[in-house]
mmCIF file of C-alpha atoms in Angstrom:
data_model
loop_
_atom_site.group_PDB
_atom_site.id
_atom_site.type_symbol
_atom_site.label_atom_id
_atom_site.label_comp_id
_atom_site.label_asym_id
_atom_site.label_seq_id
_atom_site.Cartn_x
_atom_site.Cartn_y
_atom_site.Cartn_z
ATOM 1 C CA ASN A 1 -0.042 -0.133 0.047
ATOM 2 C CA ALA A 2 1.185 3.312 -0.868
ATOM 3 C CA GLY A 3 1.902 5.800 2.021
ATOM 4 C CA VAL A 4 4.163 6.840 4.712
ATOM 5 C CA THR A 5 5.901 4.210 6.789
ATOM 6 C CA GLN A 6 7.179 4.834 10.228
ATOM 7 C CA THR A 7 9.302 2.616 12.404
ATOM 8 C CA PRO A 8 9.391 1.680 15.150
ATOM 9 C CA LYS A 9 5.923 2.069 16.505
ATOM 10 C CA PHE A 10 6.808 2.319 20.102
ATOM 11 C CA GLN A 11 10.297 2.879 21.779
ATOM 12 C CA VAL A 12 11.577 3.098 25.412
ATOM 13 C CA LEU A 13 14.963 5.096 25.828
ATOM 14 C CA LYS A 14 17.034 5.797 28.978
ATOM 15 C CA THR A 15 18.210 9.436 29.358
ATOM 16 C CA GLY A 16 21.405 10.028 27.089
ATOM 17 C CA GLN A 17 20.716 7.242 24.552
ATOM 18 C CA SER A 18 20.643 7.985 21.148
ATOM 19 C CA MET A 19 18.321 6.437 18.450
ATOM 20 C CA THR A 20 17.005 7.036 14.658
ATOM 21 C CA LEU A 21 13.395 7.138 13.882
ATOM 22 C CA GLN A 22 12.845 5.963 10.367
ATOM 23 C CA CYS A 23 10.388 7.431 7.839
ATOM 24 C CA ALA A 24 9.947 6.279 4.211
ATOM 25 C CA GLN A 25 7.469 7.082 1.627
ATOM 26 C CA ASP A 26 6.885 5.573 -1.807
ATOM 27 C CA MET A 27 4.701 8.325 -3.433
ATOM 28 C CA ASN A 28 7.645 10.383 -4.908
ATOM 29 C CA HIS A 29 6.854 13.274 -2.544
ATOM 30 C CA GLU A 30 9.419 16.129 -2.719
ATOM 31 C CA TYR A 31 8.499 17.589 0.756
ATOM 32 C CA MET A 32 8.862 15.584 3.888
ATOM 33 C CA SER A 33 8.738 16.757 7.480
ATOM 34 C CA TRP A 34 8.723 15.664 11.201
ATOM 35 C CA TYR A 35 6.058 16.794 13.889
ATOM 36 C CA ARG A 36 5.955 15.914 17.415
ATOM 37 C CA GLN A 37 2.551 15.848 18.954
ATOM 38 C CA ASP A 38 2.099 16.637 22.836
ATOM 39 C CA PRO A 39 -0.833 17.076 24.819
ATOM 40 C CA GLY A 40 -2.664 20.466 24.519
ATOM 41 C CA MET A 41 -0.027 21.699 22.058
ATOM 42 C CA GLY A 42 -1.039 20.243 18.940
ATOM 43 C CA LEU A 43 1.696 19.363 16.094
ATOM 44 C CA ARG A 44 4.831 21.185 16.243
ATOM 45 C CA LEU A 45 7.194 21.177 13.238
ATOM 46 C CA ILE A 46 10.890 19.783 14.152
ATOM 47 C CA HIS A 47 12.544 19.578 10.702
ATOM 48 C CA TYR A 48 11.558 19.453 7.102
ATOM 49 C CA SER A 49 12.890 18.875 3.753
ATOM 50 C CA VAL A 50 12.105 20.042 0.287
ATOM 51 C CA GLY A 51 14.191 17.430 -1.594
ATOM 52 C CA ALA A 52 17.183 15.146 -1.527
ATOM 53 C CA GLY A 53 20.124 16.798 -0.097
ATOM 54 C CA ILE A 54 18.119 19.772 1.469
ATOM 55 C CA THR A 55 16.694 20.152 4.960
ATOM 56 C CA ASP A 56 15.654 22.945 7.434
ATOM 57 C CA GLN A 57 14.716 23.697 10.913
ATOM 58 C CA GLY A 58 11.225 23.846 12.061
ATOM 59 C CA GLU A 59 9.835 25.130 15.391
ATOM 60 C CA VAL A 60 11.355 22.980 17.732
ATOM 61 C CA PRO A 61 14.512 21.521 16.182
ATOM 62 C CA ASN A 62 16.970 21.554 19.205
ATOM 63 C CA GLY A 63 18.036 17.951 20.121
ATOM 64 C CA TYR A 64 17.125 16.490 16.848
ATOM 65 C CA ASN A 65 19.003 15.842 13.464
ATOM 66 C CA VAL A 66 17.934 15.019 10.027
ATOM 67 C CA SER A 67 19.090 14.087 6.580
ATOM 68 C CA ARG A 68 17.681 13.436 3.137
ATOM 69 C CA SER A 69 19.833 11.336 0.940
ATOM 70 C CA THR A 70 17.029 9.909 -1.124
ATOM 71 C CA THR A 71 13.562 11.180 -2.061
ATOM 72 C CA GLU A 72 12.179 8.257 -0.293
ATOM 73 C CA ASP A 73 13.614 8.428 3.292
ATOM 74 C CA PHE A 74 13.796 11.079 5.970
ATOM 75 C CA PRO A 75 15.088 9.609 9.187
ATOM 76 C CA LEU A 76 15.008 11.671 12.423
ATOM 77 C CA ARG A 77 17.801 11.210 14.992
ATOM 78 C CA LEU A 78 17.819 11.870 18.761
ATOM 79 C CA LEU A 79 21.408 12.693 19.660
ATOM 80 C CA SER A 80 21.062 12.451 23.428
ATOM 81 C CA ALA A 81 17.524 11.597 24.413
ATOM 82 C CA ALA A 82 15.836 13.646 27.257
ATOM 83 C CA PRO A 83 12.761 13.070 29.071
ATOM 84 C CA SER A 84 11.337 16.268 27.395
ATOM 85 C CA GLN A 85 11.425 14.366 24.219
ATOM 86 C CA THR A 86 8.691 11.954 25.339
ATOM 87 C CA SER A 87 6.204 12.523 22.637
ATOM 88 C CA VAL A 88 4.490 10.904 19.534
ATOM 89 C CA TYR A 89 6.526 11.538 16.417
ATOM 90 C CA PHE A 90 4.754 11.937 13.086
ATOM 91 C CA CYS A 91 6.465 11.887 9.657
ATOM 92 C CA ALA A 92 4.286 13.529 6.675
ATOM 93 C CA SER A 93 4.839 13.958 3.079
ATOM 94 C CA THR A 94 3.431 15.961 0.013
ATOM 95 C CA HIS A 95 3.943 17.083 -3.268
ATOM 96 C CA PHE A 96 5.588 20.440 -3.670
ATOM 97 C CA GLY A 97 3.451 23.716 -3.809
ATOM 98 C CA GLY A 98 -0.208 23.255 -4.557
ATOM 99 C CA ASN A 99 -1.699 22.512 -1.099
ATOM 100 C CA TYR A 100 -2.469 18.888 -1.887
ATOM 101 C CA GLY A 101 -2.445 18.172 1.620
ATOM 102 C CA TYR A 102 -0.292 15.915 3.665
ATOM 103 C CA THR A 103 0.030 12.181 3.882
ATOM 104 C CA PHE A 104 0.967 11.175 7.525
ATOM 105 C CA GLY A 105 2.538 8.142 8.930
ATOM 106 C CA SER A 106 0.939 6.245 11.925
ATOM 107 C CA GLY A 107 3.412 7.561 14.376
ATOM 108 C CA THR A 108 5.996 6.637 16.808
ATOM 109 C CA ARG A 109 5.354 6.736 20.421
ATOM 110 C CA LEU A 110 8.603 7.423 22.370
ATOM 111 C CA THR A 111 9.195 7.294 26.014
ATOM 112 C CA VAL A 112 12.353 8.459 27.427
ATOM 113 C CA VAL A 113 13.042 7.566 31.232
ATOM 114 C CA GLY B 1 3.656 34.931 13.384
ATOM 115 C CA ASP B 2 0.878 32.806 11.738
ATOM 116 C CA SER B 3 -1.305 30.876 14.022
ATOM 117 C CA VAL B 4 -4.268 28.887 14.427
ATOM 118 C CA THR B 5 -6.694 28.886 17.385
ATOM 119 C CA GLN B 6 -9.202 25.927 18.125
ATOM 120 C CA MET B 7 -12.113 25.593 20.675
ATOM 121 C CA GLU B 8 -11.156 23.464 23.590
ATOM 122 C CA GLY B 9 -12.698 20.061 23.980
ATOM 123 C CA PRO B 10 -13.703 17.894 24.588
ATOM 124 C CA VAL B 11 -16.887 18.222 22.516
ATOM 125 C CA THR B 12 -19.520 15.667 23.573
ATOM 126 C CA LEU B 13 -22.613 14.940 21.420
ATOM 127 C CA SER B 14 -25.306 12.464 21.002
ATOM 128 C CA GLU B 15 -25.613 10.695 17.824
ATOM 129 C CA GLU B 16 -27.283 12.609 14.979
ATOM 130 C CA ALA B 17 -26.739 15.860 16.775
ATOM 131 C CA PHE B 18 -25.420 18.965 14.746
ATOM 132 C CA LEU B 19 -21.578 19.735 15.175
ATOM 133 C CA THR B 20 -19.721 22.984 15.056
ATOM 134 C CA ILE B 21 -15.879 22.953 15.932
ATOM 135 C CA ASN B 22 -14.578 26.692 15.822
ATOM 136 C CA CYS B 23 -11.308 27.515 14.200
ATOM 137 C CA THR B 24 -10.041 31.295 13.743
ATOM 138 C CA TYR B 25 -6.565 32.007 12.265
ATOM 139 C CA THR B 26 -4.055 34.830 12.116
ATOM 140 C CA ALA B 27 -1.882 35.113 9.032
ATOM 141 C CA THR B 28 -0.232 37.783 7.119
ATOM 142 C CA GLY B 29 -1.726 37.137 3.762
ATOM 143 C CA TYR B 30 -3.871 34.484 2.300
ATOM 144 C CA PRO B 31 -3.127 30.978 3.635
ATOM 145 C CA SER B 32 -4.857 27.764 2.599
ATOM 146 C CA LEU B 33 -6.800 26.190 5.308
ATOM 147 C CA PHE B 34 -7.398 22.626 6.264
ATOM 148 C CA TRP B 35 -9.119 20.264 8.577
ATOM 149 C CA TYR B 36 -7.540 16.961 9.375
ATOM 150 C CA VAL B 37 -8.984 13.910 11.516
ATOM 151 C CA GLN B 38 -6.987 11.711 13.897
ATOM 152 C CA TYR B 39 -8.721 8.518 14.859
ATOM 153 C CA PRO B 40 -7.389 6.675 17.932
ATOM 154 C CA GLY B 41 -4.071 5.287 17.610
ATOM 155 C CA GLU B 42 -3.469 6.337 14.015
ATOM 156 C CA GLY B 43 -2.046 9.320 12.108
ATOM 157 C CA LEU B 44 -3.654 12.337 10.960
ATOM 158 C CA GLN B 45 -5.968 12.247 7.725
ATOM 159 C CA LEU B 46 -6.833 15.146 5.585
ATOM 160 C CA LEU B 47 -10.401 15.730 5.896
ATOM 161 C CA LEU B 48 -11.023 18.722 3.588
ATOM 162 C CA LYS B 49 -9.456 21.928 2.514
ATOM 163 C CA ALA B 50 -10.080 25.298 1.118
ATOM 164 C CA THR B 51 -7.542 27.557 -0.934
ATOM 165 C CA LYS B 52 -9.213 30.860 -1.172
ATOM 166 C CA ALA B 53 -11.680 33.039 0.554
ATOM 167 C CA ASP B 54 -15.358 31.941 0.248
ATOM 168 C CA ASP B 55 -14.368 28.361 -0.849
ATOM 169 C CA LYS B 56 -16.343 25.647 0.817
ATOM 170 C CA GLY B 57 -14.392 22.335 1.404
ATOM 171 C CA SER B 58 -16.497 19.310 2.143
ATOM 172 C CA ASN B 59 -15.926 15.486 2.703
ATOM 173 C CA LYS B 60 -17.816 12.715 4.237
ATOM 174 C CA GLY B 61 -20.756 15.162 5.276
ATOM 175 C CA PHE B 62 -18.298 17.611 6.885
ATOM 176 C CA GLU B 63 -18.068 21.300 5.714
ATOM 177 C CA ALA B 64 -16.054 24.304 6.386
ATOM 178 C CA THR B 65 -16.116 27.641 4.580
ATOM 179 C CA TYR B 66 -13.194 29.960 4.444
ATOM 180 C CA ARG B 67 -14.214 33.192 5.784
ATOM 181 C CA LYS B 68 -11.751 36.131 5.333
ATOM 182 C CA GLU B 69 -13.768 38.580 6.903
ATOM 183 C CA THR B 70 -13.816 36.846 10.319
ATOM 184 C CA THR B 71 -10.544 34.973 9.805
ATOM 185 C CA SER B 72 -12.579 31.706 10.425
ATOM 186 C CA PHE B 73 -12.918 28.095 9.093
ATOM 187 C CA HIS B 74 -15.411 26.307 11.340
ATOM 188 C CA LEU B 75 -16.132 22.681 10.932
ATOM 189 C CA GLU B 76 -19.712 21.667 10.726
ATOM 190 C CA LYS B 77 -21.684 18.199 10.132
ATOM 191 C CA GLY B 78 -25.358 18.195 10.286
ATOM 192 C CA SER B 79 -25.806 14.618 11.660
ATOM 193 C CA VAL B 80 -22.790 13.058 13.510
ATOM 194 C CA GLN B 81 -22.153 9.313 14.300
ATOM 195 C CA VAL B 82 -20.538 7.391 16.872
ATOM 196 C CA SER B 83 -17.688 6.512 14.199
ATOM 197 C CA ASP B 84 -16.894 10.460 13.945
ATOM 198 C CA SER B 85 -15.383 10.164 17.478
ATOM 199 C CA ALA B 86 -11.914 11.659 16.768
ATOM 200 C CA VAL B 87 -9.490 14.438 17.312
ATOM 201 C CA TYR B 88 -9.926 17.306 14.716
ATOM 202 C CA PHE B 89 -7.343 19.719 13.849
ATOM 203 C CA CYS B 90 -7.465 22.993 11.958
ATOM 204 C CA ALA B 91 -4.304 24.062 10.031
ATOM 205 C CA LEU B 92 -3.108 26.824 7.686
ATOM 206 C CA SER B 93 -0.231 27.005 4.937
ATOM 207 C CA ASP B 94 2.658 29.202 5.737
ATOM 208 C CA ARG B 95 2.704 31.510 2.719
ATOM 209 C CA SER B 96 6.218 31.897 3.025
ATOM 210 C CA ASN B 97 6.503 28.186 2.325
ATOM 211 C CA THR B 98 3.084 26.698 1.223
ATOM 212 C CA ASP B 99 4.125 23.467 1.982
ATOM 213 C CA LYS B 100 4.744 24.100 5.688
ATOM 214 C CA LEU B 101 1.503 23.626 7.807
ATOM 215 C CA ILE B 102 0.622 25.255 11.110
ATOM 216 C CA PHE B 103 -1.500 23.258 13.157
ATOM 217 C CA GLY B 104 -4.036 24.225 15.916
ATOM 218 C CA THR B 105 -4.188 22.189 19.254
ATOM 219 C CA GLY B 106 -6.800 20.016 18.240
ATOM 220 C CA THR B 107 -10.363 19.356 19.600
ATOM 221 C CA ARG B 108 -11.526 15.928 20.696
ATOM 222 C CA LEU B 109 -15.066 14.981 19.620
ATOM 223 C CA GLN B 110 -17.008 12.289 21.506
ATOM 224 C CA VAL B 111 -20.318 11.061 20.150
ATOM 225 C CA PHE B 112 -22.270 8.651 22.206
ATOM 226 C CA PRO B 113 -25.261 6.398 21.024
#
């Protein structure tokens, strides 16, 4: 099925550990982004990419790293996990410019203890 | 900067009741407006959109009209079903980057038989 695939679905980390959240899409979307969802705060943009080799920061980039080596993949790296990074993370993608609407992955629920 | 304000939930309704979820926005220009729906344990799905003033977006019995004069995009449905229980997010496109969306905090809808 076409769409956005995120792995893992659940993850528990200890403070200070690093990990990578995976995101892949098979719709040839140019634009990909990572959001975090926290109670009462809606979705906040972490990083986004407008194409392979091009990334930029969103609203809450600190503590996260991204790269875009291919059109399909957009991994999110947590460099040194902190309890404040406990959240649900969503990857989303869309075609460029035209307000097509995003396709979202099913999310990764991350707990940092 | 641009922002979206949604009514706080939860909104609790009986089946077949009329639904309104309020959304207002602040933007320096003419953004496109969206409603997304999130069912329990899932990612967000695009419900409807409107790209210019006075446009009406509609889908699955839901409607919303882009009102420039009141900077609003309220979501309505004439007769809700139990299956409509979900969290609804209003969003606008950032005109400096039309593929970057700014989300409201979400409104939870609970429909009882």
